[in-house]
Coordinates of C-alpha atoms in Angstrom, one line a residue:
Chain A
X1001 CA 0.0 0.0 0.0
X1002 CA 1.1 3.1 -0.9
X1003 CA 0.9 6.1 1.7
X1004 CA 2.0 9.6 1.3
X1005 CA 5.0 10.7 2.9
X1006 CA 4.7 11.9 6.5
X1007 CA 7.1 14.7 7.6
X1008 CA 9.9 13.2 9.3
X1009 CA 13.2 15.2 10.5
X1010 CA 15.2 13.9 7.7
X1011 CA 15.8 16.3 4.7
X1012 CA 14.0 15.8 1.2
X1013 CA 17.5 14.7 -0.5
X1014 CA 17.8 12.0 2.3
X1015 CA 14.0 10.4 1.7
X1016 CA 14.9 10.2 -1.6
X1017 CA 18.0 8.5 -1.4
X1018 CA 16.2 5.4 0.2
X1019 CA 14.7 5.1 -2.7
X1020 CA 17.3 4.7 -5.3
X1021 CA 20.1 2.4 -5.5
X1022 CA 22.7 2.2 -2.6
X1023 CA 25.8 3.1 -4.7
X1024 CA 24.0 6.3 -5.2
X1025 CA 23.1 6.8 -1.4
X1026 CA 27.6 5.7 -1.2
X1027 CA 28.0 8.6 -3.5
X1028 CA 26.0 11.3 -1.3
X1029 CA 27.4 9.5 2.1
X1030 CA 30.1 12.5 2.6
X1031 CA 27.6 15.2 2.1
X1032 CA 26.4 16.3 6.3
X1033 CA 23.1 16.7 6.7
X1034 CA 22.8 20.3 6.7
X1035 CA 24.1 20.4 3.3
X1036 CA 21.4 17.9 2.8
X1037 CA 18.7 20.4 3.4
X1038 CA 19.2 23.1 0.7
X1039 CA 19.5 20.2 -2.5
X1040 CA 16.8 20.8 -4.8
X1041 CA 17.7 18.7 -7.6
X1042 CA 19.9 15.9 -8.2
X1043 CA 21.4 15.2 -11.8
X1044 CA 22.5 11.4 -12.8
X1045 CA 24.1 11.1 -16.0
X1046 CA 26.0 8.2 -17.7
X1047 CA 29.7 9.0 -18.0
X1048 CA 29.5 12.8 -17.0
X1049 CA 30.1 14.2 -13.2
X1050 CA 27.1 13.1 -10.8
X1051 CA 25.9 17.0 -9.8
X1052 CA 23.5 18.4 -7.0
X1053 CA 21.6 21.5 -7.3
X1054 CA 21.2 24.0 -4.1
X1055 CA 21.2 27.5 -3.5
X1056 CA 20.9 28.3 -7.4
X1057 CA 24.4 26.4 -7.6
X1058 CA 25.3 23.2 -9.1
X1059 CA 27.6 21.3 -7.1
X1060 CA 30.0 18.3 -8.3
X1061 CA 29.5 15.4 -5.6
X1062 CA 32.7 13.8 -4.8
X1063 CA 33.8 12.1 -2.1
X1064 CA 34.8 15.3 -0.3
X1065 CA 31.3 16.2 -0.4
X1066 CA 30.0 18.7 -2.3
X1067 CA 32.3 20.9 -4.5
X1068 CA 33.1 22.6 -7.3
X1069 CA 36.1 20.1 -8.5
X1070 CA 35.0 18.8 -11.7
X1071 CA 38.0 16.4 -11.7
X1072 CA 36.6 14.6 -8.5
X1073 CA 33.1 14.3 -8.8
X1074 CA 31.6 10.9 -8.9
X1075 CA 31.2 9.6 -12.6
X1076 CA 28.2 7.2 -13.1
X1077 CA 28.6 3.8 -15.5
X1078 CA 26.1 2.2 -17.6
X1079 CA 25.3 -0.4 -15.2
X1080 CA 24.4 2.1 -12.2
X1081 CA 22.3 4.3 -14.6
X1082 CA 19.9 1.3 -15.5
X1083 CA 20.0 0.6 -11.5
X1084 CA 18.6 4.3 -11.5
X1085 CA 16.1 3.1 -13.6
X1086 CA 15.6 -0.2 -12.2
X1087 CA 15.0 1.7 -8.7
X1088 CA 12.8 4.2 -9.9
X1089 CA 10.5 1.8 -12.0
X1090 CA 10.3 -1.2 -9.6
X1091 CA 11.8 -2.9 -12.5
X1092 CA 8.6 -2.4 -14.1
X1093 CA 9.0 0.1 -17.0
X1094 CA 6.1 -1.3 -19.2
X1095 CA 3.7 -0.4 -16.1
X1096 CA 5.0 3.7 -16.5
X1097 CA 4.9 4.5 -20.2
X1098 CA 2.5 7.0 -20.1
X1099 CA 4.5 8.9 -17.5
X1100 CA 7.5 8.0 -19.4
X1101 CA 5.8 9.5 -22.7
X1102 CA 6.0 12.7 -20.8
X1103 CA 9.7 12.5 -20.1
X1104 CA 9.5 11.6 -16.2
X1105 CA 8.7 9.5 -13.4
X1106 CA 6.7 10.0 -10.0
X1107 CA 8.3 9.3 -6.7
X1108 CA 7.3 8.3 -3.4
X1109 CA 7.4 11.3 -1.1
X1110 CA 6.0 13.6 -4.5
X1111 CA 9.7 13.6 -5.9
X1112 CA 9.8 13.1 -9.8
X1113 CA 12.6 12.2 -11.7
X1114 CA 12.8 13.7 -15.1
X1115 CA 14.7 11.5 -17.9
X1116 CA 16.7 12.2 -20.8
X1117 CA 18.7 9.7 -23.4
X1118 CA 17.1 8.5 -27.2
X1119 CA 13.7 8.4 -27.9
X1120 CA 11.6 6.2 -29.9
X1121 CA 8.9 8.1 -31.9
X1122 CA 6.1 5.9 -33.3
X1123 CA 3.3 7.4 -35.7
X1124 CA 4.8 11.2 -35.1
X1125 CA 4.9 11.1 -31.5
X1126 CA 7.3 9.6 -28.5
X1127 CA 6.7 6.4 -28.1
X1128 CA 8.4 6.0 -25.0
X1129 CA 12.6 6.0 -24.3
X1130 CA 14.7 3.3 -25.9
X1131 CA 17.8 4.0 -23.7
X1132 CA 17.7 6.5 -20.4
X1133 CA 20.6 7.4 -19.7
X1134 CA 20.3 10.0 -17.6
X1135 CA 18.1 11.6 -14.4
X1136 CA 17.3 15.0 -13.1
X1137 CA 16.0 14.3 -9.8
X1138 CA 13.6 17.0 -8.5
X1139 CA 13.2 16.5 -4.9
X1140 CA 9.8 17.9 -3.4
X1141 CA 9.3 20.0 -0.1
X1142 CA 7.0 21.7 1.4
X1143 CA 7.3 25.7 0.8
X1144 CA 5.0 28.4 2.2
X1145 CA 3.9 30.5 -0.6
X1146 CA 1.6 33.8 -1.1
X1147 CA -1.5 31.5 -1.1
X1148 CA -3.2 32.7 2.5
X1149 CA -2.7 36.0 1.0
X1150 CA -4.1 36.2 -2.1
X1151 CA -7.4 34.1 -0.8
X1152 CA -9.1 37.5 0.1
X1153 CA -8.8 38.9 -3.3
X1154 CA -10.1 35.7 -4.7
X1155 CA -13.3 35.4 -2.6
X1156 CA -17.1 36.0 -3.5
X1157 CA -20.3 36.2 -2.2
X1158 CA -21.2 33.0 0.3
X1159 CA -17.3 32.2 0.6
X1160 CA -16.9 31.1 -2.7
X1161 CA -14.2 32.3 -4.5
X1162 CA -14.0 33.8 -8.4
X1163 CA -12.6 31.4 -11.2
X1164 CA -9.1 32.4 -11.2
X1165 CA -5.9 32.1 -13.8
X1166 CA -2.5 32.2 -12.3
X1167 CA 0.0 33.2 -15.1
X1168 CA 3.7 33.1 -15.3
X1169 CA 6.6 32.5 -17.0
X1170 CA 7.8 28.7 -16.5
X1171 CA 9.8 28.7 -13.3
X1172 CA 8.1 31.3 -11.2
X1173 CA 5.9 28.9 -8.5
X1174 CA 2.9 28.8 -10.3
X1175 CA 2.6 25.1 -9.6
X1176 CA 3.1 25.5 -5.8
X1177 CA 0.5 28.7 -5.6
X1178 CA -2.4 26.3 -6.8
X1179 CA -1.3 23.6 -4.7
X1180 CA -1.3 25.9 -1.8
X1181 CA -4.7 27.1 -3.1
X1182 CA -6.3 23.4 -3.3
X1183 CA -5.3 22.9 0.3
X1184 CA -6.9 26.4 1.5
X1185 CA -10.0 26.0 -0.4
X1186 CA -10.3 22.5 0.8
X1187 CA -9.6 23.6 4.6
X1188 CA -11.3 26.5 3.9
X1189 CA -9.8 29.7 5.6
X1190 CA -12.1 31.8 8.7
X1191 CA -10.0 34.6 8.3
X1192 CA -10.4 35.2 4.4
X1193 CA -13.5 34.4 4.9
X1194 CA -13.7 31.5 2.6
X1195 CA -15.8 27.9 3.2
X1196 CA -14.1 24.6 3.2
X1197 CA -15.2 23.2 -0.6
X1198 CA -15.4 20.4 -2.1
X1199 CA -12.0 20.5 -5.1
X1200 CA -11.0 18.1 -8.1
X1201 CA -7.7 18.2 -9.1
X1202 CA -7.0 17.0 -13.1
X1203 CA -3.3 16.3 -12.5
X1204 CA -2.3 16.0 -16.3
X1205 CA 1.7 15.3 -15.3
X1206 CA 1.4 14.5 -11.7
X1207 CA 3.0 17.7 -10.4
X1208 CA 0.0 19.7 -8.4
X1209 CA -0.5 16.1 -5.8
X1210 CA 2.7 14.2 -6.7
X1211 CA 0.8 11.1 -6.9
X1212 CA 2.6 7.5 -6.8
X1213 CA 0.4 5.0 -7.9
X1214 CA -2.5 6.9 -7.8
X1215 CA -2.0 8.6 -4.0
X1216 CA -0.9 12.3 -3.4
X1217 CA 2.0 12.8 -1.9
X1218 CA 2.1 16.5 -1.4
X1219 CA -0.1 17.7 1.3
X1220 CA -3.6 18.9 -0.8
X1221 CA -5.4 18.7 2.4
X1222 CA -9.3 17.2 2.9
X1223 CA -12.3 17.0 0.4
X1224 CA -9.7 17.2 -2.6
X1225 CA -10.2 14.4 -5.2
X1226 CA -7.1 13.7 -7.5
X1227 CA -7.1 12.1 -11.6
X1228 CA -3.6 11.4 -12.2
X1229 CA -2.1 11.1 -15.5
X1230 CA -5.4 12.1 -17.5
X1231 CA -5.6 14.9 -20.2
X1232 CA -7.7 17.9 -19.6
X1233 CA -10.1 17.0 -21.5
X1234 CA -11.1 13.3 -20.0
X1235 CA -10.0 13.8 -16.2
X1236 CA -12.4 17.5 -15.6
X1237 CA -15.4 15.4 -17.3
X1238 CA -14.6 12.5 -15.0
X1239 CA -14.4 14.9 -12.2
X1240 CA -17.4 17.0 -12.6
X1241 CA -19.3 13.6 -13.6
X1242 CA -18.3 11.1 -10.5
X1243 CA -17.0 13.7 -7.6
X1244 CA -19.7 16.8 -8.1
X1245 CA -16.3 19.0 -6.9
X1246 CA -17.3 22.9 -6.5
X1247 CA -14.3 23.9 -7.8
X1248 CA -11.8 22.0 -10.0
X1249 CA -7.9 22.9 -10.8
X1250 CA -5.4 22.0 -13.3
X1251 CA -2.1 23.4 -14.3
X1252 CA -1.0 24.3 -17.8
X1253 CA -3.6 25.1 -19.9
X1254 CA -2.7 25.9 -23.7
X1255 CA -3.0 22.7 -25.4
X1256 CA -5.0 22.3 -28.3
X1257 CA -8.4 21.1 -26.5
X1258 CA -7.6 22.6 -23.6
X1259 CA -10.1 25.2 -23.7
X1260 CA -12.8 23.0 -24.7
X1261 CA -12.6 20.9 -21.8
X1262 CA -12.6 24.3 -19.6
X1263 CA -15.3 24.8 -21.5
X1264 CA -17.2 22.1 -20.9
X1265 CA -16.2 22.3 -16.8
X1266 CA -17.7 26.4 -16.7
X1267 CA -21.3 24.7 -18.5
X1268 CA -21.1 22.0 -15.4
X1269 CA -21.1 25.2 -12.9
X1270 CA -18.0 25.0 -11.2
X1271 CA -15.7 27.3 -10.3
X1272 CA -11.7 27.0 -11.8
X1273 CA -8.4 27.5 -10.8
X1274 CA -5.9 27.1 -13.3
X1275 CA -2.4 28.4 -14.7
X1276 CA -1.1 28.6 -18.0
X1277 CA 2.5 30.2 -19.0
X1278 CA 2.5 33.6 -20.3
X1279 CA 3.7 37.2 -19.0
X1280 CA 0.1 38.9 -19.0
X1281 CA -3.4 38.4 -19.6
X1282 CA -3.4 40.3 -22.9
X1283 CA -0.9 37.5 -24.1
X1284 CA -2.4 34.9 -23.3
X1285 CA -6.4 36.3 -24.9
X1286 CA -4.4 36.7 -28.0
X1287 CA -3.7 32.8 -28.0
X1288 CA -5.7 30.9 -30.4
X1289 CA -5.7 28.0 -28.4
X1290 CA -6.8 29.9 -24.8
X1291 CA -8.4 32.3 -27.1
X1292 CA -11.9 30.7 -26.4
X1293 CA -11.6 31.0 -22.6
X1294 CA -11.6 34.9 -22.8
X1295 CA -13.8 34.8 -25.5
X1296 CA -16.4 33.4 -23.5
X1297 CA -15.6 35.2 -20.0
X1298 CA -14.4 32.6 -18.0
X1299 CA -12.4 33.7 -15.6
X1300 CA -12.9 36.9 -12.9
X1301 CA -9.4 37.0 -11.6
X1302 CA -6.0 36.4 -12.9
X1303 CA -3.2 36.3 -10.8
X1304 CA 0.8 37.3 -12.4
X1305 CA 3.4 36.0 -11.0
X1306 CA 7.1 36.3 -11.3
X1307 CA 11.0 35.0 -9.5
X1308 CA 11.6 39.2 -9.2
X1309 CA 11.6 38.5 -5.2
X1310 CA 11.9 34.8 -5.8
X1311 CA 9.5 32.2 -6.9
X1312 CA 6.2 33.2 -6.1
X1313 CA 5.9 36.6 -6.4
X1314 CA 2.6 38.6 -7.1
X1315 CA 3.2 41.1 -9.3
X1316 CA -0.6 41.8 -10.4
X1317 CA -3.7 40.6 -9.7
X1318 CA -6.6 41.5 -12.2
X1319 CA -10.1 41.8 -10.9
X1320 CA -13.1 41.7 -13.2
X1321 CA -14.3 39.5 -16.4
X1322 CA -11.5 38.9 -18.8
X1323 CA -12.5 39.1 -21.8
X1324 CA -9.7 39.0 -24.6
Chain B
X630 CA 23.1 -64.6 2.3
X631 CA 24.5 -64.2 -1.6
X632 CA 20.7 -64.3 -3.2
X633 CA 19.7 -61.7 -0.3
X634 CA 22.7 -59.6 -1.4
X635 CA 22.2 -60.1 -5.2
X636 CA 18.1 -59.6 -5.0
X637 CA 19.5 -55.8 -3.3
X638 CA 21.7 -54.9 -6.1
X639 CA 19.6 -55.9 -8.7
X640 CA 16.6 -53.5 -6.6
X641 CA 18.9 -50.8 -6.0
X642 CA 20.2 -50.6 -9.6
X643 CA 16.5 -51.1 -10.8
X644 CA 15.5 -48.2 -8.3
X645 CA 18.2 -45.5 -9.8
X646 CA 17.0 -46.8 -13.1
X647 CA 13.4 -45.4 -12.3
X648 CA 14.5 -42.4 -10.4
X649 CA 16.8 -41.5 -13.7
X650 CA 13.9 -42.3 -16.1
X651 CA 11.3 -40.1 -13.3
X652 CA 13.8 -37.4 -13.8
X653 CA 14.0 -37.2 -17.6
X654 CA 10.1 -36.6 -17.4
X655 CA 9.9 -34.4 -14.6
X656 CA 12.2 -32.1 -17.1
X657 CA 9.5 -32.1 -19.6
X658 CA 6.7 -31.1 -16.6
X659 CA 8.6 -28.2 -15.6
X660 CA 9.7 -27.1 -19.3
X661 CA 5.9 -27.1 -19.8
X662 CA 5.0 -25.4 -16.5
X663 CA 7.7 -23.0 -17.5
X664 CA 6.5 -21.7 -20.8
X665 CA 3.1 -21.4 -19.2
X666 CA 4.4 -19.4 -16.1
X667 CA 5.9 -17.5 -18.5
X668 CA 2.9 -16.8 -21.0
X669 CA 0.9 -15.8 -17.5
X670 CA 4.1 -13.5 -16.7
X671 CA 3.3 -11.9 -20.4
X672 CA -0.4 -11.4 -20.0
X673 CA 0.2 -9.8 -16.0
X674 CA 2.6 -7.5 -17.9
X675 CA 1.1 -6.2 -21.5
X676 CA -2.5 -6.7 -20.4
X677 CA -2.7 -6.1 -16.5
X678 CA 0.1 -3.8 -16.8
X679 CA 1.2 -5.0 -12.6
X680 CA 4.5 -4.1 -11.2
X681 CA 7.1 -7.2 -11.8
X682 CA 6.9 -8.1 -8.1
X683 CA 2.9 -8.7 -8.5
X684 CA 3.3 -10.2 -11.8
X685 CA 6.1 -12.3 -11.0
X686 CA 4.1 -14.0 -7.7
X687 CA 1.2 -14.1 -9.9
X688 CA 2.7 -16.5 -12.8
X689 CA 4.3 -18.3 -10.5
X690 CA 1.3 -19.3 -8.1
X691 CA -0.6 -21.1 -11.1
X692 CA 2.7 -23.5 -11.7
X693 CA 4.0 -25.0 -8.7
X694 CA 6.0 -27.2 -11.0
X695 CA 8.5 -23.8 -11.2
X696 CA 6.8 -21.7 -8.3
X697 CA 10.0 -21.5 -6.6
X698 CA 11.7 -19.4 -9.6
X699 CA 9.0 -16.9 -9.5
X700 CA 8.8 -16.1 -6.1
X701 CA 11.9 -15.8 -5.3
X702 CA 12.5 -13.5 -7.8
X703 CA 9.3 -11.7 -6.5
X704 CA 10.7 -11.5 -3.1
X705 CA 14.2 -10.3 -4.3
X706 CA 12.5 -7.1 -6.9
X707 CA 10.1 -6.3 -3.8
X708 CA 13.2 -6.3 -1.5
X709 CA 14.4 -3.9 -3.5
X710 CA 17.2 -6.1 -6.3
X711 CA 17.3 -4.8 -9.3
X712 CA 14.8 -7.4 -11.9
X713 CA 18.0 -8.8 -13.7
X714 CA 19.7 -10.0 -9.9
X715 CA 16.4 -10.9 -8.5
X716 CA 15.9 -13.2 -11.6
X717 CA 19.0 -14.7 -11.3
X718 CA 18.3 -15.2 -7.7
X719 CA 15.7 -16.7 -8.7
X720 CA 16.9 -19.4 -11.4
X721 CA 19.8 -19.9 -9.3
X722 CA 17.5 -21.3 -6.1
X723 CA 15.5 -22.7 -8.1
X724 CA 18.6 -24.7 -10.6
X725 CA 18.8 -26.3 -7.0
X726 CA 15.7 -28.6 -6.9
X727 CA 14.6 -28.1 -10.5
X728 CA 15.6 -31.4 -13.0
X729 CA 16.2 -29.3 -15.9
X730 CA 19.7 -29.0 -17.5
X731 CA 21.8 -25.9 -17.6
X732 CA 21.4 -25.1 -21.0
X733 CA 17.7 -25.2 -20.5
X734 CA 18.0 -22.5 -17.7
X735 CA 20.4 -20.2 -20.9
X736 CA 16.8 -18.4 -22.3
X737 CA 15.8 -17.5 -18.9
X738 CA 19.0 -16.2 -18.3
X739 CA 18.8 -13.7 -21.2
X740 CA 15.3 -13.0 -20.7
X741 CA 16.6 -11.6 -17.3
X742 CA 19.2 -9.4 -18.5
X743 CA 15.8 -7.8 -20.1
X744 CA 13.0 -8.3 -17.5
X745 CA 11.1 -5.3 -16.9
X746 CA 13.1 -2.5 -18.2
X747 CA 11.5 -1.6 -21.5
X748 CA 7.5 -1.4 -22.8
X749 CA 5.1 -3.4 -22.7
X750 CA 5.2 -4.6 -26.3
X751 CA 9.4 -5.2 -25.9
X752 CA 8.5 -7.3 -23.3
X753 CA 6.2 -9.4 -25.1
X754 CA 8.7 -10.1 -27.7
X755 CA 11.2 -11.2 -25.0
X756 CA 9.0 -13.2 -23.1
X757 CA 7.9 -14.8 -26.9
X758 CA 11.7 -15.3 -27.5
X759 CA 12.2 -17.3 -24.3
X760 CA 9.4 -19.4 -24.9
X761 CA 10.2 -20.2 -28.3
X762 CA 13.4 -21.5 -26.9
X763 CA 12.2 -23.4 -24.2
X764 CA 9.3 -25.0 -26.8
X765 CA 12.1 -26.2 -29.1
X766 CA 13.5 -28.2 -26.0
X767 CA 10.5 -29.2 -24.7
X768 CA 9.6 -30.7 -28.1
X769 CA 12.9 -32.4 -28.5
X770 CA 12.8 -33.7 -25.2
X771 CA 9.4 -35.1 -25.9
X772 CA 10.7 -36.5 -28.8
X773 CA 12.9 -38.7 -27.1
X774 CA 10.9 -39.0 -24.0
X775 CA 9.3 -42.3 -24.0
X776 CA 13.2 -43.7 -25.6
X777 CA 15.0 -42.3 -22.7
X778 CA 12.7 -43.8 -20.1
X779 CA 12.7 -47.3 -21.4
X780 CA 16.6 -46.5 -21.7
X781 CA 16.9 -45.7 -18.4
X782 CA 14.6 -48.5 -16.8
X783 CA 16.5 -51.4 -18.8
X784 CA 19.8 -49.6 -17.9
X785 CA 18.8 -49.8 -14.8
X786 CA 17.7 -53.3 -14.9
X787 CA 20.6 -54.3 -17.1
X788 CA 23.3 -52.7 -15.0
X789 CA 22.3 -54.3 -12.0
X790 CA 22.2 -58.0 -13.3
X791 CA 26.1 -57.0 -14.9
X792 CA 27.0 -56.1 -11.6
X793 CA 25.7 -59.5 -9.5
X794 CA 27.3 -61.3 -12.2
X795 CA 30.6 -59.3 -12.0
X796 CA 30.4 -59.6 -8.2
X797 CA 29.9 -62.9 -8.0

C-alpha cells in the first residue's frame, strides 16, 4: 500500500535516497546533513560528473562532499544508470509509459525524476525511451507560498471564490500557488472568509498532488479528489461527472483542446483555478488556443506572478471578467 | 546370504534406473509449466500492466512445478534487487531442486538481463523469445521421452544383473 510521505526530521534529499540504488546513497554519504537540506535537484548522467543543485548552484559530488572540482566528482557507469532506472521503475518500466511519454517519473514522497537519453517516436509522437541514460532528480518539499494571501482577493459572495488564472513564465511557482490554493479551499480559511469546498484536481503530469500510484504525496489537504495522469479533457469530465467538486484545478492550460474541456467544466457550474505560461493576460487572450476561454468570459481573476523577489511573487492581480 | 545380497543390487540398480527415467520426465513437466508461467508473466505484464513483483508471484502461483523461480524472484525485486539480480536469484534457487539442464536454464538467463526495463510490447517479444526457446526443447525432449525412459529403466535393470554377475 502506498501512503503519502509523512514529515519526518530527515531532509528531502535523504527520503529520496532510500529510494534509489545504494551506490547512489555511497555517493551522497560525505555530504552532512545540513548540506542535505538546501538540495533541490539531483542530476545522474551516464559517464558525466554526478551533480547536485542547491542554493541556485550546481555542485559536483565527490567524495569530499559537495564541491566545485569537476575532476573529483563521482562519474556514473552504464550499469548504475539502469540501476537508477531499475530503482525508480520497480523494475517495471512497461507499467509507467504514459509517465515515461512525458519524459518523467513520480516518486514516493511527491519527488519526480525527469529523464533524458534517445527516444523512440512511433506514428509522429514519443513512443516512449529506448535508452535513459540520464536523471534530473527534483526533490519535493513543502514551501510556504503567497496563497493565505491572495485568498481574500479571490473570494465572493457565500465564501466562494471567483474562477481564477494564475499566469507566469515557467519557473516562477505557479505550480506550488495552486497547490497551496487546493489545500486552503479544501480547509477553507475563517480569516479570508472563505468555506471549506469540495476540489478536483485533473493532475495532467502529476505535479499539483505528486501522486505514486494513484496517491498524493504532497499535502492537498481534505475533500480534494485527484485524476492522475489524465488529459484535460477526459479527467475535468470524469471529475465533474463522479465527484460533483465545486471547484476544480489543473495546471497548464494551452494545449489544443484545452479550452474545450474548460469549456465544458464552466457549463457543469464549477468554479476554476488554473495556470497557464505567459507574461500577462493580454498575451495569453491573444492565443488561439486559450483564445476561447476569454472569449467566453471565463475567468474573474488572474493572478501574475514572477521569481523578481523569488519564486512566487505577485506582481498583479486582475479583478473583473476577462475578456480578450 | 549371496541371493539376499544379489536380490538388493539388482533392486537398487532397478530403483536408480526409475529415479533417472522419473527425472528425464519431470524435465518435460517443468519445461511445460515453464512456458506457461511465463505466458501468465506476459499477459500480467502487456494486459494487466502490474509491477514485476505482483506479476512475477502471480505467474508463479498457477505453476508449482517452477513456483520457486517466480517467487523468489518476486521477493528479491520487492526487496528492493534490481529485476536482472532478482531473476538470477531466482533461477539460481530454483537450478537447486529443479531437473532441468543448464542449458535449458540459458533463455531465462537472457530473458533476465531484459525483464522489466523496456514497454510493454518489448516485453512481449522477450517473453515470446524465451518461450520459443524453451518450446524447441521441450519438443525435443518429448521426442525422445518415451526412448529415454525405457533406456533408463532397462539400464537400470541391465546394470544391475552386470554387476551381480561381475560380483559374484
Amino acid at each position: 500500500m502506498v501512503r503519502p510521505a509523512l514529515a519526518s526530521k530527515s531532509s528531502p534529499l535523504t527520503e529520496a535516497l532510500r529510494l534509489l540504488p545504494p551506490w547512489l546513497r555511497e555517493a551522497f554519504s560525505p555530504v552532512p546533513e545540513s548540506e542535505r537540506a538546501g538540495v533541490e535537484e539531483i542530476r545522474i548522467n551516464q559517464a558525466r560528473p554526478l551533480m547536485a543543485r542547491s542554493g541556485r548552484a550546481d555542485w559536483f559530488v565527490t567524495p569530499r562532499g559537495l564541491c566545485q572540482a569537476e575532476e573529483y566528482a563521482f562519474i556514473p557507469t552504464e550499469s548504475q544508470v539502469l540501476e537508477v532506472l531499475d530503482a525508480l521503475t520497480s523494475s517495471s518500466v512497461y507499467a509507467l509509459d504514459e509517465a515515461m511519454r512525458w519524459g518523467y517519473l513520480p516518486m514516493p514522497g511527491g519527488h519526480r525524476a525527469g529523464l533524458v537519453g534517445e527516444v523512440r517516436m512511433g506514428g509522429g509522437r514519443v513512443e516512449g525511451f529506448r535508452y535513459v541514460t540520464g536523471f534530473n532528480i527534483r526533490l519535493s518539499r513543502a514551501v510556504e507560498g503567497p496563497g493565505a494571501s491572495l485568498l481574500p482577493h479571490l473570494r465572493k459572495a457565500g465564501g466562494s471564490v471567483w474562477s481564477t488564472l494564475v499566469l507566469s513564465p515557467p519557473g516562477c511557482g505557479k505550480t506550488t500557488l495552486l497547490r497551496e490554493l487546493v489545500r486552503l479551499l479544501g480547509r477553507g480559511d475563517a480569516r479570508a472568509g472563505v468555506r471549506p469546498h469540495r476540489v478536483g484536481v485533473a493532475d495532467e503530469r502529476s505535479e499539483l498532488a505528486g501522486c505514486f500510484r494513484g496517491v498524493p504525496q504532497l499535502d492537498l489537504g481534505p475533500r480534494v479528489d485527484v485524476i492522475d495522469g489524465a488529459p484535460k479533457r477526459f479527467a475535468l469530465s470524469m471529475l465533474i461527472r463522479s465527484m460533483s467538486p465545486e471547484v476544480v484545478v489543473t495546471d497548464e492550460l494551452g494545449h489544443p483542446g484545452d479550452a474545450e474541456a474548460v469549456l465544458d467544466a464552466v457549463g457543469a457550474g464549477v468554479t476554476l483555478l488554473c495556470s497557464a505560461h505567459g507574461s500577462s493576460v493580454e498575451e495569453l487572450a491573444a492565443r488561439p488556443t486559450l483564445r476561447p476561454l476569454f472569449e467566453a468570459g471565463v475567468f474573474q481573476r488572474a493572478v501574475v506572478l514572477s521569481r523578481r523577489r523569488g519564486p512566487g511573487t505577485i506582481e498583479r492581480i486582475v479583478a473583473g471578467r476577462l475578456v480578450g | 546370504m549371496r541371493t539376499a545380497g544379489a536380490l538388493l543390487v539388482l533392486i537398487c540398480s532397478y530403483l536408480l534406473g526409475q529415479r533417472a527415467a522419473a527425472g528425464r520426465q519431470r524435465r518435460a513437466a517443468e519445461l511445460e509449466a515453464l512456458i506457461s508461467a511465463l505466458h501468465l508473466l506476459e499477459t500480467e505484464i502487456v494486459v494487466g500492466k502490474r509491477l514485476l513483483a505482483e506479476a512475477l508471484t502471480g505467474a508463479g502461483a498457477a505453476h508449482p512445478e517452477c513456483r520457486l523461480l517466480f517467487e523468489k524472484a518476486a521477493q528479491e525485486v520487492a526487496a528492493g534487487r534490481s529485476a536482472r539480480r532478482a531473476w538470477e536469484e531466482g533461477v539460481r534457487s530454483w537450478q537447486e531442486v529443479a531437473a532441468l539442464r543448464q542449458e535449458d536454464l540459458e533463455p531465462l538467463l537472457r530473458l533476465g538481463a531484459v525483464l522489466g526495463l523496456s514497454t510493454g510490447e518489448d516485453q512481449a517479444r522477450h517473453l515470446e523469445l524465451a518461450r520459443r526457446e524453451l518450446s524447441h526443447r521441450l519438443e525435443a525432449q518429448r521426442v525422445r521421452l518415451g526412448e529415454l525412459i525405457r533406456l533408463y529403466r532397462l539400464l537400470g535393470v541391465f546394470g544391475g544383473v552386470a554387476l551381480v554377475l561381475l560380483l559374484y
